[in-house]
């Protein structure tokens, strides 16, 4: 996207006295910021699609990109046809990425809504809108089940949060033991994948298949990415 034009349109009267070198430096900085937001959301989208549980919400990147999309959408009508078509393609590409990212998260929320709402760690990963949606989804689901059959059961069998000594739980949770592929983003060094095996050196661009629970902390630290 043409962030240089964005700068020219949005600058204030007091900024018109800046030198060309300063203006070029600020424009380059804005381009780097937008590229960083795209890269962050792209990586977050791929990780989200491949992780069995819900990850941290990329709120800052989405907010910045939505502001840029709104600005570019307003510019389209004022541009020549060729430029307008290029801008529209660029805007549509970012919109698709944002929508797919949010839909992926909503799908995960619907699959394990009660678990995410009840678990403080996962609840903190949701945006406020996602948390409100999850709570509403849980309320509707519980109301439906109670009307359909739960109220016909003995009182001691009506709980939707019950677990027993055999490890069976009424609340469905993500399978964090699922196998995933990951690529190393930065050198990790020796890493213990399994207590019964020798450590393995994880170098940048190495690809591994392992249980998600083993590399979850590395993913949260940004040292690996899912593929």
Short mmCIF file of C-alpha atoms in Angstrom, two decimals:
data_model
loop_
_atom_site.label_atom_id
_atom_site.label_comp_id
_atom_site.label_asym_id
_atom_site.label_seq_id
_atom_site.Cartn_x
_atom_site.Cartn_y
_atom_site.Cartn_z
CA UNK A 1 0.00 0.00 0.00
CA UNK A 2 1.21 3.60 -0.76
CA UNK A 3 1.92 4.89 2.71
CA UNK A 4 3.87 7.80 1.24
CA UNK A 5 0.58 9.24 -0.12
CA UNK A 6 -0.98 8.60 3.27
CA UNK A 7 1.69 10.82 4.83
CA UNK A 8 1.19 13.58 2.27
CA UNK A 9 -2.57 13.66 2.86
CA UNK A 10 -2.52 13.54 6.64
CA UNK A 11 0.36 15.92 7.44
CA UNK A 12 -0.49 19.14 9.28
CA UNK A 13 0.34 22.69 8.25
CA UNK A 14 3.13 22.84 10.78
CA UNK A 15 4.82 19.85 9.20
CA UNK A 16 5.12 21.51 5.79
CA UNK A 17 8.35 23.17 6.85
CA UNK A 18 10.12 19.82 7.34
CA UNK A 19 13.11 19.10 5.14
CA UNK A 20 12.81 16.54 2.30
CA UNK A 21 15.26 14.29 4.17
CA UNK A 22 13.06 14.29 7.29
CA UNK A 23 9.93 13.66 5.22
CA UNK A 24 11.57 10.73 3.43
CA UNK A 25 12.78 9.27 6.73
CA UNK A 26 9.28 9.44 8.25
CA UNK A 27 7.73 7.91 5.12
CA UNK A 28 10.19 5.02 5.24
CA UNK A 29 9.39 4.51 8.92
CA UNK A 30 5.65 4.34 8.18
CA UNK A 31 6.22 1.82 5.39
CA UNK A 32 8.27 -0.37 7.72
CA UNK A 33 5.52 -0.17 10.37
CA UNK A 34 2.81 -1.22 7.92
CA UNK A 35 4.95 -4.07 6.62
CA UNK A 36 5.55 -5.21 10.18
CA UNK A 37 1.80 -5.23 10.87
CA UNK A 38 1.16 -7.30 7.75
CA UNK A 39 3.91 -9.75 8.66
CA UNK A 40 2.69 -10.05 12.25
CA UNK A 41 -0.90 -10.72 11.21
CA UNK A 42 0.13 -13.12 8.45
CA UNK A 43 2.22 -15.13 10.88
CA UNK A 44 -0.53 -14.95 13.51
CA UNK A 45 -3.09 -16.17 10.96
CA UNK A 46 -0.98 -19.18 9.95
CA UNK A 47 -0.21 -20.03 13.57
CA UNK A 48 -3.88 -19.71 14.50
CA UNK A 49 -4.98 -22.03 11.71
CA UNK A 50 -2.48 -24.70 12.74
CA UNK A 51 -2.59 -24.51 16.55
CA UNK A 52 -5.18 -26.69 18.33
CA UNK A 53 -5.97 -23.98 20.90
CA UNK A 54 -6.62 -20.26 20.60
CA UNK A 55 -3.58 -17.97 20.61
CA UNK A 56 -2.96 -14.41 21.73
CA UNK A 57 -5.12 -11.89 19.88
CA UNK A 58 -3.14 -9.73 17.42
CA UNK A 59 -5.13 -6.63 18.31
CA UNK A 60 -2.52 -3.96 17.59
CA UNK A 61 -1.75 -5.25 14.09
CA UNK A 62 -5.45 -5.52 13.23
CA UNK A 63 -6.21 -2.02 14.51
CA UNK A 64 -3.34 -0.49 12.51
CA UNK A 65 -4.27 -2.36 9.33
CA UNK A 66 -7.95 -1.44 9.64
CA UNK A 67 -7.00 2.23 9.88
CA UNK A 68 -4.88 1.86 6.75
CA UNK A 69 -7.69 0.01 4.94
CA UNK A 70 -10.15 2.81 5.78
CA UNK A 71 -7.73 5.44 4.53
CA UNK A 72 -6.97 3.62 1.27
CA UNK A 73 -10.66 2.92 0.66
CA UNK A 74 -11.36 6.65 0.80
CA UNK A 75 -8.54 7.35 -1.66
CA UNK A 76 -9.72 4.87 -4.30
CA UNK A 77 -12.47 7.10 -5.72
CA UNK A 78 -10.03 9.96 -6.27
CA UNK A 79 -7.41 7.98 -8.19
CA UNK A 80 -7.06 7.17 -11.91
CA UNK A 81 -8.58 3.83 -12.93
CA UNK A 82 -5.32 1.87 -13.00
CA UNK A 83 -4.16 3.18 -9.62
CA UNK A 84 -7.62 2.67 -8.13
CA UNK A 85 -7.68 -0.98 -9.26
CA UNK A 86 -4.26 -1.62 -7.73
CA UNK A 87 -5.29 0.01 -4.46
CA UNK A 88 -8.54 -1.98 -4.39
CA UNK A 89 -6.66 -5.27 -4.90
CA UNK A 90 -4.33 -4.36 -2.06
CA UNK A 91 -7.22 -3.40 0.23
CA UNK A 92 -9.14 -6.58 -0.61
CA UNK A 93 -6.08 -8.68 0.16
CA UNK A 94 -5.72 -7.18 3.63
CA UNK A 95 -9.47 -7.45 4.27
CA UNK A 96 -9.40 -11.15 3.38
CA UNK A 97 -6.51 -11.76 5.77
CA UNK A 98 -8.28 -9.99 8.64
CA UNK A 99 -11.59 -11.77 8.02
CA UNK A 100 -10.00 -15.19 7.75
CA UNK A 101 -8.01 -14.60 10.94
CA UNK A 102 -11.13 -13.56 12.88
CA UNK A 103 -13.24 -16.41 11.47
CA UNK A 104 -10.59 -18.94 12.47
CA UNK A 105 -10.69 -17.63 16.03
CA UNK A 106 -14.49 -17.62 16.13
CA UNK A 107 -14.55 -21.24 14.97
CA UNK A 108 -12.20 -22.20 17.80
CA UNK A 109 -14.29 -20.26 20.31
CA UNK A 110 -17.44 -22.08 19.24
CA UNK A 111 -15.70 -25.44 19.56
CA UNK A 112 -14.51 -24.86 23.15
CA UNK A 113 -16.41 -21.78 24.32
CA UNK A 114 -17.07 -22.85 27.92
CA UNK A 115 -13.49 -23.99 28.45
CA UNK A 116 -12.08 -20.68 27.21
CA UNK A 117 -14.52 -18.65 29.29
CA UNK A 118 -13.75 -20.61 32.47
CA UNK A 119 -9.95 -20.66 32.03
CA UNK A 120 -8.26 -17.38 33.01
CA UNK A 121 -5.24 -17.93 30.74
CA UNK A 122 -7.34 -18.44 27.63
CA UNK A 123 -9.83 -15.76 28.62
CA UNK A 124 -6.99 -13.23 28.65
CA UNK A 125 -6.15 -14.15 25.04
CA UNK A 126 -9.56 -13.09 23.75
CA UNK A 127 -10.48 -9.61 22.62
CA UNK A 128 -13.39 -8.01 24.46
CA UNK A 129 -15.71 -8.69 21.51
CA UNK A 130 -14.59 -12.32 21.39
CA UNK A 131 -15.10 -12.73 25.13
CA UNK A 132 -18.61 -11.26 24.91
CA UNK A 133 -19.37 -13.57 22.00
CA UNK A 134 -18.04 -16.61 23.88
CA UNK A 135 -20.11 -15.83 26.96
CA UNK A 136 -23.23 -15.36 24.86
CA UNK A 137 -22.55 -18.58 22.97
CA UNK A 138 -22.16 -20.51 26.24
CA UNK A 139 -25.38 -19.06 27.63
CA UNK A 140 -27.37 -19.98 24.51
CA UNK A 141 -25.84 -23.47 24.34
CA UNK A 142 -26.58 -24.20 28.01
CA UNK A 143 -30.14 -22.88 27.67
CA UNK A 144 -30.73 -25.12 24.65
CA UNK A 145 -29.37 -28.24 26.33
CA UNK A 146 -31.37 -27.67 29.49
CA UNK A 147 -34.58 -27.22 27.54
CA UNK A 148 -33.87 -30.18 25.28
CA UNK A 149 -32.92 -32.85 27.81
CA UNK A 150 -30.91 -31.73 30.85
CA UNK A 151 -33.98 -30.78 32.89
CA UNK A 152 -35.30 -34.31 32.43
CA UNK A 153 -32.28 -35.85 34.15
CA UNK A 154 -31.87 -36.35 37.91
CA UNK A 155 -30.57 -33.18 39.62
CA UNK A 156 -27.10 -34.64 40.28
CA UNK A 157 -26.61 -35.28 36.54
CA UNK A 158 -27.52 -31.82 35.30
CA UNK A 159 -24.14 -30.15 35.73
CA UNK A 160 -22.39 -29.04 32.54
CA UNK A 161 -19.04 -28.61 34.27
CA UNK A 162 -18.70 -31.98 35.96
CA UNK A 163 -15.58 -34.16 35.83
CA UNK A 164 -15.07 -37.57 37.44
CA UNK A 165 -12.23 -39.67 38.76
CA UNK A 166 -11.74 -41.34 35.38
CA UNK A 167 -10.75 -38.04 33.83
CA UNK A 168 -13.95 -37.64 31.82
CA UNK A 169 -14.98 -34.01 31.61
CA UNK A 170 -18.24 -32.45 30.48
CA UNK A 171 -16.31 -29.44 29.20
CA UNK A 172 -14.66 -30.09 25.85
CA UNK A 173 -11.13 -28.75 25.60
CA UNK A 174 -8.57 -28.37 22.77
CA UNK A 175 -6.23 -31.28 22.10
CA UNK A 176 -2.86 -29.78 22.99
CA UNK A 177 -1.21 -33.16 22.42
CA UNK A 178 -1.98 -33.01 18.70
CA UNK A 179 0.92 -33.24 16.25
CA UNK A 180 2.05 -30.03 14.54
CA UNK A 181 4.77 -28.93 12.12
CA UNK A 182 6.91 -26.03 13.23
CA UNK A 183 9.72 -23.98 11.69
CA UNK A 184 12.45 -22.45 13.86
CA UNK A 185 12.54 -18.65 13.49
CA UNK A 186 15.62 -18.03 15.62
CA UNK A 187 18.32 -20.30 16.98
CA UNK A 188 17.06 -22.08 20.09
CA UNK A 189 20.05 -24.30 20.82
CA UNK A 190 19.61 -27.66 22.49
CA UNK A 191 15.99 -28.52 23.21
CA UNK A 192 14.56 -31.55 25.01
CA UNK A 193 11.67 -32.89 22.94
CA UNK A 194 11.32 -36.05 24.98
CA UNK A 195 12.69 -36.91 28.42
CA UNK A 196 13.75 -40.33 27.16
CA UNK A 197 15.78 -38.93 24.25
CA UNK A 198 18.87 -36.78 23.87
CA UNK A 199 18.41 -33.02 23.33
CA UNK A 200 18.20 -31.83 19.73
CA UNK A 201 19.80 -28.63 18.48
CA UNK A 202 17.15 -26.34 16.99
CA UNK A 203 18.66 -24.02 14.39
CA UNK A 204 16.99 -21.31 12.35
CA UNK A 205 14.83 -22.65 9.48
CA UNK A 206 14.89 -26.22 10.84
CA UNK A 207 11.48 -27.92 10.55
CA UNK A 208 10.16 -30.39 13.11
CA UNK A 209 7.02 -32.41 13.70
CA UNK A 210 6.15 -32.85 17.35
CA UNK A 211 3.39 -32.58 19.91
CA UNK A 212 2.00 -29.09 20.23
CA UNK A 213 2.35 -29.08 24.02
CA UNK A 214 6.13 -29.51 23.69
CA UNK A 215 6.76 -26.41 21.60
CA UNK A 216 3.90 -24.25 22.92
CA UNK A 217 6.20 -22.02 24.98
CA UNK A 218 8.57 -21.58 22.03
CA UNK A 219 5.61 -20.51 19.90
CA UNK A 220 4.46 -17.98 22.49
CA UNK A 221 8.01 -16.58 22.65
CA UNK A 222 8.12 -16.22 18.86
CA UNK A 223 11.05 -18.61 18.49
CA UNK A 224 9.09 -21.01 16.26
CA UNK A 225 6.13 -20.69 13.89
CA UNK A 226 3.61 -23.31 12.81
CA UNK A 227 3.38 -24.37 9.18
#
